[in-house]
mmCIF file of C-alpha atoms in Angstrom:
data_model
loop_
_atom_site.group_PDB
_atom_site.id
_atom_site.type_symbol
_atom_site.label_atom_id
_atom_site.label_comp_id
_atom_site.label_asym_id
_atom_site.label_seq_id
_atom_site.Cartn_x
_atom_site.Cartn_y
_atom_site.Cartn_z
ATOM 1 C CA MET L 42 0.302 0.328 0.281
ATOM 2 C CA ILE L 43 1.492 3.661 -0.893
ATOM 3 C CA ASN L 44 0.430 6.654 0.987
ATOM 4 C CA LYS L 45 -2.250 8.629 -0.199
ATOM 5 C CA ARG L 46 -0.653 11.370 -2.371
ATOM 6 C CA ILE L 47 -2.156 14.514 -3.632
ATOM 7 C CA ASP L 48 -2.112 14.293 -7.635
ATOM 8 C CA GLU L 49 0.059 17.376 -8.913
ATOM 9 C CA PRO L 50 -1.961 17.521 -11.976
ATOM 10 C CA THR L 51 -5.460 17.702 -10.970
ATOM 11 C CA GLY L 52 -5.615 18.904 -7.610
ATOM 12 C CA THR L 53 -6.919 15.256 -6.666
ATOM 13 C CA GLU L 54 -6.626 12.788 -3.924
ATOM 14 C CA THR L 55 -5.054 9.398 -5.025
ATOM 15 C CA VAL L 56 -6.458 7.072 -3.185
ATOM 16 C CA GLY L 57 -3.023 5.674 -2.057
ATOM 17 C CA HIS L 58 -3.251 2.499 -4.881
ATOM 18 C CA GLU L 59 -0.883 2.032 -7.679
ATOM 19 C CA TRP L 60 -0.062 -0.259 -10.629
ATOM 20 C CA ASP L 61 2.973 -0.660 -12.803
ATOM 21 C CA GLY L 62 3.210 3.403 -12.589
ATOM 22 C CA ILE L 63 -0.469 3.330 -12.712
ATOM 23 C CA GLU L 64 -2.954 5.235 -9.521
ATOM 24 C CA GLU L 65 -6.313 6.302 -9.181
ATOM 25 C CA LEU L 66 -7.493 8.929 -8.094
ATOM 26 C CA ASP L 67 -10.534 9.410 -5.402
ATOM 27 C CA THR L 68 -12.308 12.104 -7.763
ATOM 28 C CA PRO L 69 -15.889 12.400 -6.047
ATOM 29 C CA MET L 70 -19.469 11.554 -6.963
ATOM 30 C CA PRO L 71 -20.571 14.426 -9.351
ATOM 31 C CA ARG L 72 -23.221 15.995 -7.848
ATOM 32 C CA TRP L 73 -26.187 15.120 -9.475
ATOM 33 C CA TRP L 74 -25.597 11.111 -9.560
ATOM 34 C CA LEU L 75 -25.825 11.875 -5.409
ATOM 35 C CA TRP L 76 -28.995 13.663 -5.528
ATOM 36 C CA THR L 77 -30.673 11.031 -7.585
ATOM 37 C CA LEU L 78 -29.108 9.089 -4.519
ATOM 38 C CA TYR L 79 -30.966 10.872 -2.501
ATOM 39 C CA LEU L 80 -34.149 10.674 -4.802
ATOM 40 C CA THR L 81 -34.289 7.586 -5.305
ATOM 41 C CA ILE L 82 -34.400 6.260 -1.812
ATOM 42 C CA VAL L 83 -36.632 9.246 -0.995
ATOM 43 C CA TRP L 84 -38.950 7.217 -3.217
ATOM 44 C CA GLY L 85 -38.287 3.661 -2.673
ATOM 45 C CA VAL L 86 -39.765 4.281 1.318
ATOM 46 C CA VAL L 87 -42.861 5.831 -0.012
ATOM 47 C CA TYR L 88 -42.615 3.540 -2.538
ATOM 48 C CA VAL L 89 -43.394 0.360 0.398
ATOM 49 C CA ILE L 90 -45.271 3.516 2.698
ATOM 50 C CA LEU L 91 -48.670 3.385 0.152
ATOM 51 C CA TYR L 92 -47.805 0.277 -2.537
ATOM 52 C CA PRO L 93 -47.652 -4.039 -1.708
ATOM 53 C CA ALA L 94 -44.321 -4.358 -1.358
ATOM 54 C CA TRP L 95 -42.849 -6.750 1.005
ATOM 55 C CA PRO L 96 -43.197 -10.154 0.355
ATOM 56 C CA LEU L 97 -45.813 -11.831 3.106
ATOM 57 C CA VAL L 98 -47.078 -15.737 4.259
ATOM 58 C CA ASP L 99 -49.838 -15.657 2.554
ATOM 59 C CA LYS L 100 -49.479 -12.072 0.182
ATOM 60 C CA ALA L 101 -47.994 -9.286 0.321
ATOM 61 C CA THR L 102 -47.741 -5.595 2.950
ATOM 62 C CA GLU L 103 -50.368 -3.247 1.626
ATOM 63 C CA GLY L 104 -49.440 -0.223 1.551
ATOM 64 C CA VAL L 105 -52.061 2.513 2.988
ATOM 65 C CA LEU L 106 -53.837 2.959 -0.745
ATOM 66 C CA GLY L 107 -54.492 -0.662 -1.094
ATOM 67 C CA TRP L 108 -54.052 -0.654 -4.070
ATOM 68 C CA SER L 109 -53.411 -4.457 -6.111
ATOM 69 C CA SER L 110 -52.507 -5.461 -9.677
ATOM 70 C CA ARG L 111 -54.996 -7.854 -9.383
ATOM 71 C CA GLY L 112 -56.937 -5.245 -7.492
ATOM 72 C CA GLU L 113 -56.993 -3.617 -10.849
ATOM 73 C CA LEU L 114 -57.490 -5.898 -13.317
ATOM 74 C CA ALA L 115 -60.312 -7.759 -10.818
ATOM 75 C CA ASP L 116 -62.022 -4.608 -11.534
ATOM 76 C CA GLU L 117 -61.444 -4.367 -15.723
ATOM 77 C CA MET L 118 -62.330 -7.728 -16.009
ATOM 78 C CA SER L 119 -65.512 -5.983 -13.780
ATOM 79 C CA VAL L 120 -65.961 -3.367 -16.549
ATOM 80 C CA VAL L 121 -65.535 -6.097 -19.576
ATOM 81 C CA ASP L 122 -68.086 -8.369 -18.233
ATOM 82 C CA GLN L 123 -70.975 -5.940 -17.667
ATOM 83 C CA ALA L 124 -70.455 -4.699 -21.237
ATOM 84 C CA TRP L 125 -71.053 -8.619 -21.992
ATOM 85 C CA VAL L 126 -73.662 -8.571 -20.414
ATOM 86 C CA THR L 127 -75.143 -5.681 -22.195
ATOM 87 C CA VAL L 128 -74.575 -7.952 -25.291
ATOM 88 C CA ARG L 129 -75.511 -10.571 -24.076
ATOM 89 C CA GLU L 130 -78.869 -9.379 -22.664
ATOM 90 C CA GLU L 131 -79.098 -7.283 -26.793
ATOM 91 C CA LEU L 132 -78.850 -11.032 -27.923
ATOM 92 C CA SER L 133 -80.940 -13.113 -25.936
ATOM 93 C CA ARG L 134 -84.001 -10.594 -27.178
ATOM 94 C CA ILE L 135 -82.751 -10.725 -31.130
ATOM 95 C CA PRO L 136 -84.239 -12.763 -33.164
ATOM 96 C CA ILE L 137 -81.592 -14.757 -35.058
ATOM 97 C CA GLU L 138 -83.028 -14.386 -38.780
ATOM 98 C CA ARG L 139 -82.992 -10.695 -37.249
ATOM 99 C CA LEU L 140 -79.139 -10.235 -35.965
ATOM 100 C CA PRO L 141 -76.949 -9.726 -39.179
ATOM 101 C CA GLU L 142 -79.659 -6.352 -39.551
ATOM 102 C CA ASN L 143 -77.185 -4.822 -36.962
ATOM 103 C CA SER L 144 -73.882 -5.246 -37.699
ATOM 104 C CA GLU L 145 -72.361 -4.429 -34.875
ATOM 105 C CA LEU L 146 -74.400 -6.546 -32.676
ATOM 106 C CA PHE L 147 -73.754 -9.197 -35.129
ATOM 107 C CA ALA L 148 -69.441 -8.192 -35.019
ATOM 108 C CA GLN L 149 -69.681 -8.783 -31.067
ATOM 109 C CA ALA L 150 -71.857 -12.319 -31.924
ATOM 110 C CA VAL L 151 -69.331 -14.471 -33.981
ATOM 111 C CA ALA L 152 -66.337 -13.092 -32.219
ATOM 112 C CA GLY L 153 -68.024 -14.700 -28.710
ATOM 113 C CA GLY L 154 -69.234 -17.835 -31.110
ATOM 114 C CA ARG L 155 -65.489 -18.075 -32.618
ATOM 115 C CA SER L 156 -64.327 -18.989 -28.989
ATOM 116 C CA ALA L 157 -67.084 -20.681 -27.557
ATOM 117 C CA PHE L 158 -66.746 -23.242 -31.011
ATOM 118 C CA GLN L 159 -63.244 -23.129 -30.039
ATOM 119 C CA VAL L 160 -63.939 -25.225 -26.654
ATOM 120 C CA HIS L 161 -67.661 -26.955 -27.938
ATOM 121 C CA CYS L 162 -66.498 -27.399 -31.733
ATOM 122 C CA SER L 163 -62.665 -28.105 -31.982
ATOM 123 C CA GLN L 164 -62.546 -31.184 -31.465
ATOM 124 C CA CYS L 165 -64.457 -33.011 -34.236
ATOM 125 C CA HIS L 166 -64.706 -30.012 -37.092
ATOM 126 C CA GLY L 167 -61.750 -28.998 -36.446
ATOM 127 C CA SER L 168 -59.652 -24.974 -35.251
ATOM 128 C CA GLY L 169 -60.578 -23.954 -38.451
ATOM 129 C CA ALA L 170 -64.043 -25.116 -38.942
ATOM 130 C CA ALA L 171 -62.808 -28.004 -41.845
ATOM 131 C CA GLY L 172 -63.629 -30.998 -40.947
ATOM 132 C CA SER L 173 -62.588 -34.695 -41.670
ATOM 133 C CA GLN L 174 -63.760 -35.922 -44.170
ATOM 134 C CA THR L 175 -61.403 -39.321 -43.038
ATOM 135 C CA LEU L 176 -63.874 -39.405 -39.657
ATOM 136 C CA GLY L 177 -66.838 -37.848 -41.610
ATOM 137 C CA TYR L 178 -67.384 -34.375 -39.811
ATOM 138 C CA PRO L 179 -68.628 -31.807 -42.203
ATOM 139 C CA ASN L 180 -65.920 -28.823 -43.052
ATOM 140 C CA LEU L 181 -68.303 -25.950 -41.934
ATOM 141 C CA ASN L 182 -65.987 -23.245 -44.696
ATOM 142 C CA ASP L 183 -67.990 -24.167 -47.869
ATOM 143 C CA ASP L 184 -71.965 -23.442 -49.627
ATOM 144 C CA ASP L 185 -72.881 -27.730 -49.036
ATOM 145 C CA TRP L 186 -75.227 -28.269 -46.481
ATOM 146 C CA ILE L 187 -77.679 -31.688 -45.585
ATOM 147 C CA TRP L 188 -79.647 -29.838 -43.641
ATOM 148 C CA GLY L 189 -79.901 -25.913 -44.877
ATOM 149 C CA GLY L 190 -77.491 -23.514 -44.248
ATOM 150 C CA ASP L 191 -78.631 -20.359 -43.007
ATOM 151 C CA LEU L 192 -79.035 -19.230 -39.454
ATOM 152 C CA LYS L 193 -81.967 -20.157 -38.327
ATOM 153 C CA ALA L 194 -81.126 -24.549 -39.832
ATOM 154 C CA ILE L 195 -78.077 -23.621 -37.938
ATOM 155 C CA GLU L 196 -79.218 -22.928 -34.935
ATOM 156 C CA TYR L 197 -82.092 -25.654 -35.046
ATOM 157 C CA THR L 198 -79.017 -28.398 -35.998
ATOM 158 C CA LEU L 199 -76.844 -27.030 -32.414
ATOM 159 C CA VAL L 200 -80.236 -27.262 -29.996
ATOM 160 C CA ASN L 201 -80.628 -31.278 -31.296
ATOM 161 C CA GLY L 202 -78.410 -31.860 -32.612
ATOM 162 C CA ILE L 203 -77.948 -34.976 -34.854
ATOM 163 C CA ARG L 204 -78.851 -38.546 -33.966
ATOM 164 C CA SER L 205 -78.992 -37.174 -30.596
ATOM 165 C CA PRO L 206 -80.638 -40.060 -28.257
ATOM 166 C CA GLY L 207 -83.117 -39.063 -26.277
ATOM 167 C CA VAL L 208 -83.928 -35.811 -27.959
ATOM 168 C CA GLU L 209 -86.960 -36.080 -29.883
ATOM 169 C CA ASP L 210 -86.578 -33.438 -32.213
ATOM 170 C CA THR L 211 -83.419 -33.959 -32.976
ATOM 171 C CA ARG L 212 -82.088 -34.558 -37.009
ATOM 172 C CA GLY L 213 -82.498 -37.780 -38.218
ATOM 173 C CA SER L 214 -81.824 -39.850 -41.341
ATOM 174 C CA LEU L 215 -81.002 -43.214 -42.650
ATOM 175 C CA MET L 216 -79.657 -44.640 -45.780
ATOM 176 C CA PRO L 217 -80.032 -48.138 -45.812
ATOM 177 C CA SER L 218 -77.600 -50.706 -46.545
ATOM 178 C CA PHE L 219 -77.735 -52.456 -49.250
ATOM 179 C CA ALA L 220 -75.497 -55.269 -48.753
ATOM 180 C CA ASP L 221 -75.664 -58.511 -50.401
ATOM 181 C CA PHE L 222 -78.239 -56.708 -53.376
ATOM 182 C CA PHE L 223 -75.993 -55.861 -56.201
ATOM 183 C CA GLU L 224 -74.473 -58.366 -58.243
ATOM 184 C CA ARG L 225 -70.799 -56.702 -58.243
ATOM 185 C CA SER L 226 -71.371 -55.543 -62.070
ATOM 186 C CA GLN L 227 -74.897 -54.039 -61.066
ATOM 187 C CA LEU L 228 -72.492 -51.838 -57.601
ATOM 188 C CA ASP L 229 -69.744 -50.754 -60.691
ATOM 189 C CA ALA L 230 -72.515 -50.009 -62.762
ATOM 190 C CA LEU L 231 -74.326 -47.780 -60.243
ATOM 191 C CA VAL L 232 -71.087 -46.751 -58.439
ATOM 192 C CA SER L 233 -70.209 -45.101 -62.248
ATOM 193 C CA HIS L 234 -73.396 -43.357 -62.366
ATOM 194 C CA VAL L 235 -72.872 -41.895 -58.908
ATOM 195 C CA GLN L 236 -69.931 -40.035 -60.449
ATOM 196 C CA SER L 237 -71.098 -39.741 -63.300
ATOM 197 C CA LEU L 238 -73.635 -36.814 -61.381
ATOM 198 C CA ASN L 239 -70.338 -34.646 -60.614
ATOM 199 C CA GLY L 240 -69.449 -35.281 -63.841
ATOM 200 C CA GLU L 241 -66.911 -37.989 -63.049
ATOM 201 C CA GLY L 242 -66.855 -40.011 -65.729
ATOM 202 C CA PRO L 243 -69.673 -41.634 -68.181
ATOM 203 C CA SER L 244 -72.699 -43.345 -66.949
ATOM 204 C CA SER L 245 -74.438 -46.125 -68.311
ATOM 205 C CA GLY L 246 -78.564 -47.076 -69.333
ATOM 206 C CA MET L 247 -77.901 -49.899 -66.264
ATOM 207 C CA GLY L 248 -76.365 -47.500 -63.154
ATOM 208 C CA ALA L 249 -78.992 -45.076 -64.627
ATOM 209 C CA GLN L 250 -81.675 -47.415 -64.739
ATOM 210 C CA LEU L 251 -80.730 -48.803 -60.104
ATOM 211 C CA TYR L 252 -79.287 -45.427 -58.934
ATOM 212 C CA GLU L 253 -83.565 -44.620 -60.124
ATOM 213 C CA ARG L 254 -85.292 -47.057 -58.487
ATOM 214 C CA ASN L 255 -83.090 -47.155 -55.218
ATOM 215 C CA CYS L 256 -81.323 -43.312 -54.015
ATOM 216 C CA SER L 257 -83.479 -41.230 -56.465
ATOM 217 C CA LEU L 258 -86.588 -41.207 -53.722
ATOM 218 C CA CYS L 259 -84.463 -39.226 -51.449
ATOM 219 C CA HIS L 260 -81.778 -38.047 -53.392
ATOM 220 C CA GLY L 261 -83.592 -37.003 -55.903
ATOM 221 C CA PRO L 262 -83.547 -37.509 -60.463
ATOM 222 C CA VAL L 263 -80.411 -35.698 -60.794
ATOM 223 C CA GLY L 264 -78.454 -36.331 -57.481
ATOM 224 C CA GLU L 265 -79.850 -32.470 -55.712
ATOM 225 C CA GLY L 266 -80.598 -33.939 -52.278
ATOM 226 C CA ASN L 267 -83.362 -33.331 -49.548
ATOM 227 C CA ARG L 268 -82.944 -31.508 -46.817
ATOM 228 C CA GLU L 269 -86.196 -32.050 -45.978
ATOM 229 C CA LEU L 270 -84.965 -35.745 -45.441
ATOM 230 C CA GLY L 271 -81.246 -35.502 -44.724
ATOM 231 C CA ALA L 272 -80.131 -36.938 -48.249
ATOM 232 C CA PRO L 273 -76.946 -35.671 -49.737
ATOM 233 C CA ARG L 274 -76.061 -33.334 -52.894
ATOM 234 C CA LEU L 275 -74.446 -36.051 -54.989
ATOM 235 C CA ASN L 276 -74.381 -34.080 -58.277
ATOM 236 C CA ASP L 277 -71.589 -31.438 -56.849
ATOM 237 C CA ALA L 278 -67.595 -31.945 -55.742
ATOM 238 C CA ILE L 279 -68.457 -31.650 -51.962
ATOM 239 C CA TRP L 280 -68.293 -35.573 -50.531
ATOM 240 C CA LEU L 281 -68.552 -35.643 -46.678
ATOM 241 C CA TYR L 282 -66.744 -39.783 -46.676
ATOM 242 C CA GLY L 283 -65.230 -38.766 -49.559
ATOM 243 C CA ASN L 284 -65.988 -39.715 -53.791
ATOM 244 C CA SER L 285 -63.357 -41.941 -55.104
ATOM 245 C CA ARG L 286 -65.129 -45.349 -55.665
ATOM 246 C CA GLU L 287 -63.873 -47.266 -52.805
ATOM 247 C CA ASP L 288 -65.928 -45.311 -50.882
ATOM 248 C CA ILE L 289 -68.718 -44.855 -53.032
ATOM 249 C CA ARG L 290 -68.938 -48.766 -53.013
ATOM 250 C CA ARG L 291 -67.697 -48.851 -49.489
ATOM 251 C CA GLN L 292 -71.112 -46.421 -48.162
ATOM 252 C CA ILE L 293 -73.665 -48.321 -50.494
ATOM 253 C CA LEU L 294 -73.073 -51.275 -48.670
ATOM 254 C CA ASP L 295 -72.030 -50.610 -45.296
ATOM 255 C CA PRO L 296 -73.358 -46.771 -44.971
ATOM 256 C CA ARG L 297 -71.229 -44.811 -42.225
ATOM 257 C CA MET L 298 -73.672 -42.004 -40.720
ATOM 258 C CA GLY L 299 -72.407 -39.772 -37.837
ATOM 259 C CA ARG L 300 -73.869 -38.484 -34.930
ATOM 260 C CA MET L 301 -73.795 -34.625 -33.627
ATOM 261 C CA PRO L 302 -74.878 -33.951 -29.358
ATOM 262 C CA HIS L 303 -77.072 -31.613 -29.637
ATOM 263 C CA TRP L 304 -76.134 -28.783 -27.362
ATOM 264 C CA SER L 305 -79.560 -27.461 -25.518
ATOM 265 C CA GLY L 306 -79.000 -27.676 -21.815
ATOM 266 C CA ARG L 307 -75.546 -27.145 -22.003
ATOM 267 C CA LEU L 308 -74.903 -24.481 -23.864
ATOM 268 C CA ASP L 309 -77.075 -21.688 -23.098
ATOM 269 C CA GLN L 310 -79.725 -20.243 -25.447
ATOM 270 C CA VAL L 311 -77.121 -16.971 -26.021
ATOM 271 C CA THR L 312 -73.952 -18.537 -27.186
ATOM 272 C CA ILE L 313 -75.563 -21.543 -29.576
ATOM 273 C CA LYS L 314 -76.436 -18.750 -30.995
ATOM 274 C CA MET L 315 -73.379 -16.621 -30.932
ATOM 275 C CA VAL L 316 -71.318 -19.847 -32.332
ATOM 276 C CA SER L 317 -74.884 -20.225 -34.704
ATOM 277 C CA ALA L 318 -73.595 -17.071 -35.803
ATOM 278 C CA TYR L 319 -70.154 -17.411 -36.168
ATOM 279 C CA VAL L 320 -70.853 -21.074 -38.307
ATOM 280 C CA TRP L 321 -73.160 -19.057 -40.606
ATOM 281 C CA SER L 322 -70.387 -16.355 -41.053
ATOM 282 C CA LEU L 323 -67.269 -18.932 -42.276
ATOM 283 C CA GLY L 324 -67.828 -18.539 -45.624
ATOM 284 C CA GLY L 325 -71.022 -21.105 -46.583
ATOM 285 C CA GLY L 326 -73.725 -19.359 -44.727
ATOM 286 C CA GLU L 327 -77.011 -19.072 -46.496
ATOM 287 C CA GLU L 328 -79.088 -16.365 -47.643
ATOM 288 C CA LEU L 329 -82.038 -15.003 -44.502
ATOM 289 C CA ILE L 330 -85.809 -16.605 -45.999
ATOM 290 C CA GLU L 331 -87.163 -12.714 -45.440
ATOM 291 C CA VAL L 332 -89.345 -12.728 -41.922
ATOM 292 C CA ALA L 333 -92.520 -10.692 -40.653
ATOM 293 C CA GLU L 334 -90.771 -7.241 -38.943
ATOM 294 C CA ASP L 335 -91.878 -8.151 -34.463
ATOM 295 C CA PRO L 336 -92.290 -4.143 -33.046
ATOM 296 C CA THR L 337 -91.614 -6.211 -29.804
ATOM 297 C CA VAL L 338 -87.537 -6.732 -31.231
ATOM 298 C CA GLU L 339 -85.771 -4.171 -29.906
ATOM 299 C CA ILE L 340 -83.426 -3.566 -32.951
ATOM 300 C CA ASP L 341 -81.046 -0.383 -33.312
ATOM 301 C CA GLU L 342 -79.918 0.336 -36.605
ATOM 302 C CA GLU L 343 -77.107 0.653 -38.341
ATOM 303 C CA PRO L 344 -76.540 3.329 -40.476
#
């Protein structure tokens, strides 16, 4: 240790250390830095007094202001919940077929329906509602609807389900099995005719005749389907279980008919209405049937 001395060029005392001829000056801290330090100490003391600061066993010191981030979040959530209550009240009053007339309320319904869809429906129909042809879950983005694609039809399906056990008004259809009914050549001819309905290859007289006798009553003379019976269209390119020859053959011999649970009693009326609006908004929703004006329903007119 070398004794302290005054550095002649600067007039500043050294700290007494030297390393290879290099000495350290004991330069005082700048005043502004010291005042900043003192202010932060004062600020820290005031903060500890006013706000939660010291952690305890199951909570923290509350502070004289009684503020907490949890309390602030609860207040914000309360405001959001109250606004959502208002939206739900409006949705509960308006008939679903009138919902698109109020663009702001419809947008809120779609947003709420999207969230409910992800929780309750995406497991089968997929997060993007594209469904699964392998498992027979319908794609809700296209415009092919077995039971109807307007808002009321979608809502009815959600409320009552499809082939949902124990539900009196559930949607239901039954395609009989034609196993051991056709000879191999007849089955091949019928499959070819079904494929020809949407332009995939030629048909034959035998196939057309077999279709007319066994299939046209439900699926229509040209494969246009029948929504009252739940018979799907066969003359478009949208297929629930696939459109290969093997897929069609399998459906004729051993029909696959899926089920959808009813959501009445599981979801409240407003949530069902929101999910219906979301599904309808995906791009394949059909135009609504005009309804009579109901003077008892309050609807905010949009410009």
